[in-house]
């Protein structure tokens, strides 16, 4: 409110002083005028000088305010960069685990190679056939099935993103908030936890059920998914939760990659700023040495 009143005051004072310059600028003394008119002319000249002085002062105020606002904006942007980099230290831990478990879910057991862990660009429901098997990463603490471990870290990352959106505005880098929101929306829209949990309970009661899911995904997973894309109506099966999981993973993969790309931009920009600062200091020393 105070800032608004101050801005209105500056506009009014600047406008009034400018109008005063125009009004009093064409009044010059004439030797044939009476003493009264000469006195009036002197007053008008004085008012003209006052208007010029006030207008010049207001131009200086506007200029100083603009510089001050630019400095504050630069400082706020720098703080946001530091905030993003600090948050990234935590998010990296989640994302590393997310990528690992993504790889396990999207890769059949016989093809898993943990020397080359990543999020496959092209994978199908058929490739997800071993998601109810262990991740083969017991030493790393992933003792549950691949899909259970993935959904656990996926939910943890979702909570981290939601927390960041609630705490910070991301005024200078809104793309991060957009990525976080898109991730959350995709996670909620394709929530398949209840269906997969139900299948897990069936597996606990009957181990052969895991084999049925494996065979169904491996032989008919992609077929069911293509039929769903073509909006063909067919009865719900145990494969439906995995179609939602598949859709969620495809979208989130792109969002994770976008986030990592934006972080690289931030780091490169910060490195460029540091190099400019170092160059300025070196140049100042060189100039000082030549004097």
PDB file of C-alpha atoms in Angstrom:
ATOM      1  CA  UNK A   1       0.000   0.000   0.000  1.00  0.00           C
ATOM      2  CA  UNK A   2       2.787   2.414   0.920  1.00  0.00           C
ATOM      3  CA  UNK A   3       4.677   1.594  -2.265  1.00  0.00           C
ATOM      4  CA  UNK A   4       1.532   2.330  -4.277  1.00  0.00           C
ATOM      5  CA  UNK A   5       1.015   5.701  -2.571  1.00  0.00           C
ATOM      6  CA  UNK A   6       4.677   6.592  -3.077  1.00  0.00           C
ATOM      7  CA  UNK A   7       4.426   5.741  -6.779  1.00  0.00           C
ATOM      8  CA  UNK A   8       1.269   7.860  -7.186  1.00  0.00           C
ATOM      9  CA  UNK A   9       2.988  10.763  -5.385  1.00  0.00           C
ATOM     10  CA  UNK A  10       6.000  10.564  -7.693  1.00  0.00           C
ATOM     11  CA  UNK A  11       3.769  10.559 -10.771  1.00  0.00           C
ATOM     12  CA  UNK A  12       1.743  13.544  -9.527  1.00  0.00           C
ATOM     13  CA  UNK A  13       4.788  15.630  -8.570  1.00  0.00           C
ATOM     14  CA  UNK A  14       6.539  14.845 -11.858  1.00  0.00           C
ATOM     15  CA  UNK A  15       3.400  15.627 -13.865  1.00  0.00           C
ATOM     16  CA  UNK A  16       2.641  18.890 -12.023  1.00  0.00           C
ATOM     17  CA  UNK A  17       6.234  20.119 -12.321  1.00  0.00           C
ATOM     18  CA  UNK A  18       6.259  19.343 -16.043  1.00  0.00           C
ATOM     19  CA  UNK A  19       2.985  21.242 -16.540  1.00  0.00           C
ATOM     20  CA  UNK A  20       4.509  24.151 -14.599  1.00  0.00           C
ATOM     21  CA  UNK A  21       7.463  24.221 -16.993  1.00  0.00           C
ATOM     22  CA  UNK A  22       5.109  24.458 -19.968  1.00  0.00           C
ATOM     23  CA  UNK A  23       2.892  27.132 -18.406  1.00  0.00           C
ATOM     24  CA  UNK A  24       5.698  29.398 -17.204  1.00  0.00           C
ATOM     25  CA  UNK A  25       8.180  28.869 -20.039  1.00  0.00           C
ATOM     26  CA  UNK A  26       6.751  31.505 -22.477  1.00  0.00           C
ATOM     27  CA  UNK A  27       6.662  34.445 -20.084  1.00  0.00           C
ATOM     28  CA  UNK A  28       9.553  36.864 -20.565  1.00  0.00           C
ATOM     29  CA  UNK A  29       9.983  40.388 -19.254  1.00  0.00           C
ATOM     30  CA  UNK A  30       9.258  43.361 -21.582  1.00  0.00           C
ATOM     31  CA  UNK A  31      10.648  46.853 -20.995  1.00  0.00           C
ATOM     32  CA  UNK A  32       7.329  48.478 -22.028  1.00  0.00           C
ATOM     33  CA  UNK A  33       5.305  46.564 -19.443  1.00  0.00           C
ATOM     34  CA  UNK A  34       4.050  48.278 -16.324  1.00  0.00           C
ATOM     35  CA  UNK A  35       5.728  47.644 -12.992  1.00  0.00           C
ATOM     36  CA  UNK A  36       2.908  45.344 -11.913  1.00  0.00           C
ATOM     37  CA  UNK A  37       3.231  43.217 -15.017  1.00  0.00           C
ATOM     38  CA  UNK A  38       6.996  43.118 -14.580  1.00  0.00           C
ATOM     39  CA  UNK A  39       6.547  41.895 -11.012  1.00  0.00           C
ATOM     40  CA  UNK A  40       4.123  39.242 -12.229  1.00  0.00           C
ATOM     41  CA  UNK A  41       6.630  38.196 -14.836  1.00  0.00           C
ATOM     42  CA  UNK A  42       9.339  37.894 -12.195  1.00  0.00           C
ATOM     43  CA  UNK A  43       7.078  35.620 -10.131  1.00  0.00           C
ATOM     44  CA  UNK A  44       6.358  33.525 -13.200  1.00  0.00           C
ATOM     45  CA  UNK A  45      10.063  33.200 -13.957  1.00  0.00           C
ATOM     46  CA  UNK A  46      10.663  32.117 -10.378  1.00  0.00           C
ATOM     47  CA  UNK A  47       7.880  29.529 -10.650  1.00  0.00           C
ATOM     48  CA  UNK A  48       9.434  28.339 -13.913  1.00  0.00           C
ATOM     49  CA  UNK A  49      12.791  27.862 -12.185  1.00  0.00           C
ATOM     50  CA  UNK A  50      11.116  26.029  -9.311  1.00  0.00           C
ATOM     51  CA  UNK A  51       9.276  23.760 -11.775  1.00  0.00           C
ATOM     52  CA  UNK A  52      12.535  23.025 -13.608  1.00  0.00           C
ATOM     53  CA  UNK A  53      14.241  22.213 -10.304  1.00  0.00           C
ATOM     54  CA  UNK A  54      11.461  19.916  -9.080  1.00  0.00           C
ATOM     55  CA  UNK A  55      11.165  18.170 -12.439  1.00  0.00           C
ATOM     56  CA  UNK A  56      14.940  17.600 -12.606  1.00  0.00           C
ATOM     57  CA  UNK A  57      14.931  16.275  -9.044  1.00  0.00           C
ATOM     58  CA  UNK A  58      12.062  13.888  -9.835  1.00  0.00           C
ATOM     59  CA  UNK A  59      13.871  12.599 -12.918  1.00  0.00           C
ATOM     60  CA  UNK A  60      16.827  11.857 -10.647  1.00  0.00           C
ATOM     61  CA  UNK A  61      14.514  10.125  -8.146  1.00  0.00           C
ATOM     62  CA  UNK A  62      13.042   7.968 -10.911  1.00  0.00           C
ATOM     63  CA  UNK A  63      16.535   7.094 -12.112  1.00  0.00           C
ATOM     64  CA  UNK A  64      17.770   6.207  -8.618  1.00  0.00           C
ATOM     65  CA  UNK A  65      14.654   4.118  -7.912  1.00  0.00           C
ATOM     66  CA  UNK A  66      15.121   2.244 -11.173  1.00  0.00           C
ATOM     67  CA  UNK A  67      18.726   1.440 -10.287  1.00  0.00           C
ATOM     68  CA  UNK A  68      17.642   0.383  -6.788  1.00  0.00           C
ATOM     69  CA  UNK A  69      14.903  -1.861  -8.189  1.00  0.00           C
ATOM     70  CA  UNK A  70      17.368  -3.412 -10.627  1.00  0.00           C
ATOM     71  CA  UNK A  71      19.802  -4.152  -7.795  1.00  0.00           C
ATOM     72  CA  UNK A  72      17.049  -5.650  -5.633  1.00  0.00           C
ATOM     73  CA  UNK A  73      15.821  -7.768  -8.538  1.00  0.00           C
ATOM     74  CA  UNK A  74      19.354  -9.015  -9.205  1.00  0.00           C
ATOM     75  CA  UNK A  75      19.803  -9.875  -5.527  1.00  0.00           C
ATOM     76  CA  UNK A  76      16.429 -11.658  -5.423  1.00  0.00           C
ATOM     77  CA  UNK A  77      17.324 -13.628  -8.539  1.00  0.00           C
ATOM     78  CA  UNK A  78      20.651 -14.618  -7.012  1.00  0.00           C
ATOM     79  CA  UNK A  79      18.876 -15.784  -3.844  1.00  0.00           C
ATOM     80  CA  UNK A  80      16.482 -17.877  -5.918  1.00  0.00           C
ATOM     81  CA  UNK A  81      19.399 -19.490  -7.765  1.00  0.00           C
ATOM     82  CA  UNK A  82      21.016 -20.378  -4.442  1.00  0.00           C
ATOM     83  CA  UNK A  83      17.667 -21.743  -3.238  1.00  0.00           C
ATOM     84  CA  UNK A  84      17.243 -23.910  -6.342  1.00  0.00           C
ATOM     85  CA  UNK A  85      20.788 -25.266  -6.051  1.00  0.00           C
ATOM     86  CA  UNK A  86      20.284 -26.022  -2.359  1.00  0.00           C
ATOM     87  CA  UNK A  87      16.994 -27.838  -3.034  1.00  0.00           C
ATOM     88  CA  UNK A  88      18.621 -29.743  -5.880  1.00  0.00           C
ATOM     89  CA  UNK A  89      21.074 -31.343  -3.463  1.00  0.00           C
ATOM     90  CA  UNK A  90      18.140 -33.087  -1.805  1.00  0.00           C
ATOM     91  CA  UNK A  91      16.174 -33.760  -4.984  1.00  0.00           C
ATOM     92  CA  UNK A  92      19.192 -35.394  -6.612  1.00  0.00           C
ATOM     93  CA  UNK A  93      19.112 -38.164  -4.018  1.00  0.00           C
ATOM     94  CA  UNK A  94      15.470 -38.887  -4.778  1.00  0.00           C
ATOM     95  CA  UNK A  95      15.974 -38.634  -8.534  1.00  0.00           C
ATOM     96  CA  UNK A  96      18.954 -41.018  -8.468  1.00  0.00           C
ATOM     97  CA  UNK A  97      16.830 -43.641  -6.722  1.00  0.00           C
ATOM     98  CA  UNK A  98      13.864 -42.860  -8.978  1.00  0.00           C
ATOM     99  CA  UNK A  99      15.991 -43.474 -12.093  1.00  0.00           C
ATOM    100  CA  UNK A 100      17.369 -46.721 -10.670  1.00  0.00           C
ATOM    101  CA  UNK A 101      13.947 -48.124  -9.842  1.00  0.00           C
ATOM    102  CA  UNK A 102      12.513 -46.829 -13.124  1.00  0.00           C
ATOM    103  CA  UNK A 103      15.189 -48.895 -14.846  1.00  0.00           C
ATOM    104  CA  UNK A 104      14.278 -51.986 -12.837  1.00  0.00           C
ATOM    105  CA  UNK A 105      10.567 -51.691 -13.596  1.00  0.00           C
ATOM    106  CA  UNK A 106      11.100 -50.994 -17.296  1.00  0.00           C
ATOM    107  CA  UNK A 107      13.728 -53.707 -17.878  1.00  0.00           C
ATOM    108  CA  UNK A 108      13.286 -57.510 -17.798  1.00  0.00           C
ATOM    109  CA  UNK A 109      15.485 -59.373 -15.323  1.00  0.00           C
ATOM    110  CA  UNK A 110      17.677 -60.979 -17.959  1.00  0.00           C
ATOM    111  CA  UNK A 111      18.483 -57.583 -19.519  1.00  0.00           C
ATOM    112  CA  UNK A 112      19.286 -55.607 -16.358  1.00  0.00           C
ATOM    113  CA  UNK A 113      22.824 -54.243 -16.293  1.00  0.00           C
ATOM    114  CA  UNK A 114      23.493 -51.935 -13.372  1.00  0.00           C
ATOM    115  CA  UNK A 115      26.620 -50.534 -14.989  1.00  0.00           C
ATOM    116  CA  UNK A 116      24.333 -48.752 -17.431  1.00  0.00           C
ATOM    117  CA  UNK A 117      21.390 -47.612 -15.325  1.00  0.00           C
ATOM    118  CA  UNK A 118      19.049 -45.063 -16.851  1.00  0.00           C
ATOM    119  CA  UNK A 119      15.480 -44.410 -17.916  1.00  0.00           C
ATOM    120  CA  UNK A 120      14.955 -46.248 -21.222  1.00  0.00           C
ATOM    121  CA  UNK A 121      13.612 -43.954 -23.902  1.00  0.00           C
ATOM    122  CA  UNK A 122      11.676 -46.751 -25.564  1.00  0.00           C
ATOM    123  CA  UNK A 123      10.146 -49.475 -23.418  1.00  0.00           C
ATOM    124  CA  UNK A 124       6.834 -51.290 -23.510  1.00  0.00           C
ATOM    125  CA  UNK A 125       4.492 -53.009 -21.111  1.00  0.00           C
ATOM    126  CA  UNK A 126       6.051 -56.250 -22.316  1.00  0.00           C
ATOM    127  CA  UNK A 127       9.410 -55.055 -20.933  1.00  0.00           C
ATOM    128  CA  UNK A 128       7.788 -54.485 -17.521  1.00  0.00           C
ATOM    129  CA  UNK A 129       6.976 -58.167 -17.079  1.00  0.00           C
ATOM    130  CA  UNK A 130       9.362 -58.645 -14.102  1.00  0.00           C
ATOM    131  CA  UNK A 131       8.233 -55.633 -12.080  1.00  0.00           C
ATOM    132  CA  UNK A 132       6.950 -57.859  -9.258  1.00  0.00           C
ATOM    133  CA  UNK A 133      10.350 -59.529  -8.984  1.00  0.00           C
ATOM    134  CA  UNK A 134      13.102 -58.201  -6.708  1.00  0.00           C
ATOM    135  CA  UNK A 135      15.181 -55.347  -8.027  1.00  0.00           C
ATOM    136  CA  UNK A 136      18.491 -57.235  -7.485  1.00  0.00           C
ATOM    137  CA  UNK A 137      19.640 -54.279  -5.370  1.00  0.00           C
ATOM    138  CA  UNK A 138      19.304 -55.761  -1.884  1.00  0.00           C
ATOM    139  CA  UNK A 139      22.693 -54.344  -0.847  1.00  0.00           C
ATOM    140  CA  UNK A 140      21.427 -50.853  -1.693  1.00  0.00           C
ATOM    141  CA  UNK A 141      18.385 -51.316   0.544  1.00  0.00           C
ATOM    142  CA  UNK A 142      15.841 -52.147  -2.176  1.00  0.00           C
ATOM    143  CA  UNK A 143      14.538 -55.389  -0.710  1.00  0.00           C
ATOM    144  CA  UNK A 144      10.978 -55.168  -2.022  1.00  0.00           C
ATOM    145  CA  UNK A 145       9.819 -55.851  -5.526  1.00  0.00           C
ATOM    146  CA  UNK A 146      10.891 -53.432  -8.257  1.00  0.00           C
ATOM    147  CA  UNK A 147       7.438 -51.902  -8.600  1.00  0.00           C
ATOM    148  CA  UNK A 148       6.953 -51.440  -4.837  1.00  0.00           C
ATOM    149  CA  UNK A 149      10.321 -49.740  -4.503  1.00  0.00           C
ATOM    150  CA  UNK A 150       9.591 -47.547  -7.526  1.00  0.00           C
ATOM    151  CA  UNK A 151       6.176 -46.438  -6.276  1.00  0.00           C
ATOM    152  CA  UNK A 152       7.685 -45.662  -2.871  1.00  0.00           C
ATOM    153  CA  UNK A 153      10.379 -43.362  -4.268  1.00  0.00           C
ATOM    154  CA  UNK A 154       7.928 -41.907  -6.806  1.00  0.00           C
ATOM    155  CA  UNK A 155       5.618 -40.869  -3.967  1.00  0.00           C
ATOM    156  CA  UNK A 156       8.546 -39.495  -1.960  1.00  0.00           C
ATOM    157  CA  UNK A 157       9.622 -37.310  -4.881  1.00  0.00           C
ATOM    158  CA  UNK A 158       6.039 -36.140  -5.353  1.00  0.00           C
ATOM    159  CA  UNK A 159       5.898 -35.007  -1.726  1.00  0.00           C
ATOM    160  CA  UNK A 160       9.199 -33.149  -2.096  1.00  0.00           C
ATOM    161  CA  UNK A 161       7.919 -31.324  -5.179  1.00  0.00           C
ATOM    162  CA  UNK A 162       4.659 -30.424  -3.428  1.00  0.00           C
ATOM    163  CA  UNK A 163       6.570 -29.091  -0.432  1.00  0.00           C
ATOM    164  CA  UNK A 164       8.758 -26.864  -2.617  1.00  0.00           C
ATOM    165  CA  UNK A 165       5.754 -25.406  -4.445  1.00  0.00           C
ATOM    166  CA  UNK A 166       4.061 -24.579  -1.153  1.00  0.00           C
ATOM    167  CA  UNK A 167       7.162 -22.903   0.291  1.00  0.00           C
ATOM    168  CA  UNK A 168       8.567 -20.958  -2.661  1.00  0.00           C
ATOM    169  CA  UNK A 169       7.225 -18.836  -5.525  1.00  0.00           C
ATOM    170  CA  UNK A 170       9.953 -19.380  -8.175  1.00  0.00           C
ATOM    171  CA  UNK A 171       9.374 -15.869  -9.543  1.00  0.00           C
ATOM    172  CA  UNK A 172      12.462 -15.854 -11.767  1.00  0.00           C
ATOM    173  CA  UNK A 173      12.461 -19.527 -12.760  1.00  0.00           C
ATOM    174  CA  UNK A 174       8.787 -20.567 -12.993  1.00  0.00           C
ATOM    175  CA  UNK A 175       9.740 -23.533 -15.187  1.00  0.00           C
ATOM    176  CA  UNK A 176      10.707 -25.435 -12.038  1.00  0.00           C
ATOM    177  CA  UNK A 177       7.269 -24.925 -10.494  1.00  0.00           C
ATOM    178  CA  UNK A 178       5.681 -26.025 -13.788  1.00  0.00           C
ATOM    179  CA  UNK A 179       7.762 -29.224 -13.849  1.00  0.00           C
ATOM    180  CA  UNK A 180       6.899 -29.993 -10.223  1.00  0.00           C
ATOM    181  CA  UNK A 181       3.178 -29.398 -10.794  1.00  0.00           C
ATOM    182  CA  UNK A 182       3.128 -31.514 -13.955  1.00  0.00           C
ATOM    183  CA  UNK A 183       4.848 -34.349 -12.097  1.00  0.00           C
ATOM    184  CA  UNK A 184       2.304 -34.163  -9.257  1.00  0.00           C
ATOM    185  CA  UNK A 185      -0.624 -33.995 -11.667  1.00  0.00           C
ATOM    186  CA  UNK A 186       0.642 -37.016 -13.615  1.00  0.00           C
ATOM    187  CA  UNK A 187       1.203 -38.964 -10.397  1.00  0.00           C
ATOM    188  CA  UNK A 188      -2.313 -38.250  -9.131  1.00  0.00           C
ATOM    189  CA  UNK A 189      -4.014 -38.784 -12.501  1.00  0.00           C
ATOM    190  CA  UNK A 190      -2.376 -42.180 -13.041  1.00  0.00           C
ATOM    191  CA  UNK A 191      -2.502 -43.390  -9.450  1.00  0.00           C
ATOM    192  CA  UNK A 192      -2.323 -47.170  -9.729  1.00  0.00           C
ATOM    193  CA  UNK A 193      -1.247 -48.030  -6.174  1.00  0.00           C
ATOM    194  CA  UNK A 194      -4.518 -49.592  -5.069  1.00  0.00           C
ATOM    195  CA  UNK A 195      -4.693 -51.946  -8.067  1.00  0.00           C
ATOM    196  CA  UNK A 196      -1.057 -52.991  -7.775  1.00  0.00           C
ATOM    197  CA  UNK A 197      -1.429 -53.462  -4.010  1.00  0.00           C
ATOM    198  CA  UNK A 198      -4.412 -55.736  -4.653  1.00  0.00           C
ATOM    199  CA  UNK A 199      -2.332 -57.814  -7.057  1.00  0.00           C
ATOM    200  CA  UNK A 200       0.468 -57.939  -4.503  1.00  0.00           C
ATOM    201  CA  UNK A 201      -1.927 -59.393  -1.929  1.00  0.00           C
ATOM    202  CA  UNK A 202      -2.965 -62.037  -4.440  1.00  0.00           C
ATOM    203  CA  UNK A 203       0.708 -62.898  -5.026  1.00  0.00           C
ATOM    204  CA  UNK A 204       1.290 -63.266  -1.267  1.00  0.00           C
ATOM    205  CA  UNK A 205      -1.583 -65.757  -1.082  1.00  0.00           C
ATOM    206  CA  UNK A 206      -0.612 -67.571  -4.251  1.00  0.00           C
ATOM    207  CA  UNK A 207       2.924 -67.345  -5.662  1.00  0.00           C
ATOM    208  CA  UNK A 208       1.713 -68.637  -9.034  1.00  0.00           C
ATOM    209  CA  UNK A 209      -0.205 -65.362  -9.443  1.00  0.00           C
ATOM    210  CA  UNK A 210       3.105 -63.541 -10.001  1.00  0.00           C
ATOM    211  CA  UNK A 211       3.826 -65.867 -12.898  1.00  0.00           C
ATOM    212  CA  UNK A 212       0.411 -65.133 -14.393  1.00  0.00           C
ATOM    213  CA  UNK A 213       1.053 -61.397 -14.269  1.00  0.00           C
ATOM    214  CA  UNK A 214       4.514 -61.915 -15.751  1.00  0.00           C
ATOM    215  CA  UNK A 215       3.163 -63.956 -18.661  1.00  0.00           C
ATOM    216  CA  UNK A 216       0.276 -61.589 -19.274  1.00  0.00           C
ATOM    217  CA  UNK A 217       2.526 -58.529 -19.421  1.00  0.00           C
ATOM    218  CA  UNK A 218       5.166 -60.238 -21.527  1.00  0.00           C
ATOM    219  CA  UNK A 219       2.799 -61.661 -24.121  1.00  0.00           C
ATOM    220  CA  UNK A 220      -0.198 -59.308 -24.172  1.00  0.00           C
ATOM    221  CA  UNK A 221       0.873 -56.119 -22.410  1.00  0.00           C
ATOM    222  CA  UNK A 222       1.525 -54.034 -25.531  1.00  0.00           C
ATOM    223  CA  UNK A 223      -1.551 -55.424 -27.257  1.00  0.00           C
ATOM    224  CA  UNK A 224      -3.833 -54.379 -24.392  1.00  0.00           C
ATOM    225  CA  UNK A 225      -2.222 -50.935 -24.285  1.00  0.00           C
ATOM    226  CA  UNK A 226      -2.708 -50.342 -28.032  1.00  0.00           C
ATOM    227  CA  UNK A 227      -6.327 -51.413 -27.733  1.00  0.00           C
ATOM    228  CA  UNK A 228      -6.783 -48.904 -24.899  1.00  0.00           C
ATOM    229  CA  UNK A 229      -5.252 -46.146 -27.043  1.00  0.00           C
ATOM    230  CA  UNK A 230      -7.677 -46.952 -29.842  1.00  0.00           C
ATOM    231  CA  UNK A 231     -10.511 -46.535 -27.290  1.00  0.00           C
ATOM    232  CA  UNK A 232     -11.620 -50.098 -27.894  1.00  0.00           C
ATOM    233  CA  UNK A 233     -13.939 -51.244 -25.124  1.00  0.00           C
ATOM    234  CA  UNK A 234     -12.873 -54.378 -23.284  1.00  0.00           C
ATOM    235  CA  UNK A 235     -13.375 -55.780 -19.806  1.00  0.00           C
ATOM    236  CA  UNK A 236     -11.064 -54.652 -17.027  1.00  0.00           C
ATOM    237  CA  UNK A 237      -8.255 -57.080 -16.270  1.00  0.00           C
ATOM    238  CA  UNK A 238      -5.390 -57.341 -13.828  1.00  0.00           C
ATOM    239  CA  UNK A 239      -3.245 -55.549 -16.410  1.00  0.00           C
ATOM    240  CA  UNK A 240      -5.090 -52.221 -16.131  1.00  0.00           C
ATOM    241  CA  UNK A 241      -3.105 -50.825 -13.155  1.00  0.00           C
ATOM    242  CA  UNK A 242       0.103 -51.474 -15.096  1.00  0.00           C
ATOM    243  CA  UNK A 243      -1.172 -49.510 -18.075  1.00  0.00           C
ATOM    244  CA  UNK A 244      -1.659 -46.505 -15.782  1.00  0.00           C
ATOM    245  CA  UNK A 245       1.804 -47.091 -14.337  1.00  0.00           C
ATOM    246  CA  UNK A 246       3.284 -47.248 -17.842  1.00  0.00           C
ATOM    247  CA  UNK A 247       1.593 -43.996 -18.864  1.00  0.00           C
ATOM    248  CA  UNK A 248       2.786 -42.252 -15.710  1.00  0.00           C
ATOM    249  CA  UNK A 249       6.371 -43.412 -16.180  1.00  0.00           C
ATOM    250  CA  UNK A 250       6.521 -42.144 -19.776  1.00  0.00           C
ATOM    251  CA  UNK A 251       5.374 -38.643 -18.812  1.00  0.00           C
ATOM    252  CA  UNK A 252       7.481 -38.422 -15.661  1.00  0.00           C
ATOM    253  CA  UNK A 253      10.581 -39.522 -17.559  1.00  0.00           C
ATOM    254  CA  UNK A 254      10.318 -36.411 -19.752  1.00  0.00           C
ATOM    255  CA  UNK A 255       9.723 -34.189 -16.716  1.00  0.00           C
ATOM    256  CA  UNK A 256      12.756 -35.561 -14.872  1.00  0.00           C
ATOM    257  CA  UNK A 257      14.934 -34.983 -17.944  1.00  0.00           C
ATOM    258  CA  UNK A 258      13.547 -31.439 -18.292  1.00  0.00           C
ATOM    259  CA  UNK A 259      14.349 -30.750 -14.650  1.00  0.00           C
ATOM    260  CA  UNK A 260      17.922 -31.984 -15.052  1.00  0.00           C
ATOM    261  CA  UNK A 261      18.354 -29.846 -18.181  1.00  0.00           C
ATOM    262  CA  UNK A 262      17.126 -26.726 -16.320  1.00  0.00           C
ATOM    263  CA  UNK A 263      19.517 -27.420 -13.443  1.00  0.00           C
ATOM    264  CA  UNK A 264      22.411 -27.617 -15.909  1.00  0.00           C
ATOM    265  CA  UNK A 265      21.390 -24.195 -17.302  1.00  0.00           C
ATOM    266  CA  UNK A 266      21.387 -22.740 -13.775  1.00  0.00           C
ATOM    267  CA  UNK A 267      24.840 -24.166 -13.045  1.00  0.00           C
ATOM    268  CA  UNK A 268      26.256 -22.919 -16.353  1.00  0.00           C
ATOM    269  CA  UNK A 269      24.836 -19.454 -15.771  1.00  0.00           C
ATOM    270  CA  UNK A 270      26.264 -19.366 -12.255  1.00  0.00           C
ATOM    271  CA  UNK A 271      29.678 -20.456 -13.560  1.00  0.00           C
ATOM    272  CA  UNK A 272      29.568 -17.692 -16.189  1.00  0.00           C
ATOM    273  CA  UNK A 273      28.789 -15.101 -13.510  1.00  0.00           C
ATOM    274  CA  UNK A 274      31.737 -16.308 -11.421  1.00  0.00           C
ATOM    275  CA  UNK A 275      34.073 -16.132 -14.429  1.00  0.00           C
ATOM    276  CA  UNK A 276      32.951 -12.569 -15.172  1.00  0.00           C
ATOM    277  CA  UNK A 277      33.588 -11.593 -11.557  1.00  0.00           C
ATOM    278  CA  UNK A 278      37.080 -13.139 -11.583  1.00  0.00           C
ATOM    279  CA  UNK A 279      37.890 -11.442 -14.898  1.00  0.00           C
ATOM    280  CA  UNK A 280      36.754  -8.082 -13.509  1.00  0.00           C
ATOM    281  CA  UNK A 281      39.032  -8.471 -10.474  1.00  0.00           C
ATOM    282  CA  UNK A 282      42.020  -9.476 -12.618  1.00  0.00           C
ATOM    283  CA  UNK A 283      41.393  -6.603 -15.033  1.00  0.00           C
ATOM    284  CA  UNK A 284      41.172  -4.138 -12.130  1.00  0.00           C
ATOM    285  CA  UNK A 285      44.551  -5.347 -10.836  1.00  0.00           C
ATOM    286  CA  UNK A 286      46.103  -5.025 -14.299  1.00  0.00           C
ATOM    287  CA  UNK A 287      44.833  -1.478 -14.666  1.00  0.00           C
ATOM    288  CA  UNK A 288      46.092  -0.619 -11.175  1.00  0.00           C
ATOM    289  CA  UNK A 289      49.540  -2.025 -12.018  1.00  0.00           C
ATOM    290  CA  UNK A 290      49.854   0.064 -15.170  1.00  0.00           C
ATOM    291  CA  UNK A 291      49.322   3.346 -13.362  1.00  0.00           C
TER     292      UNK A 291
END
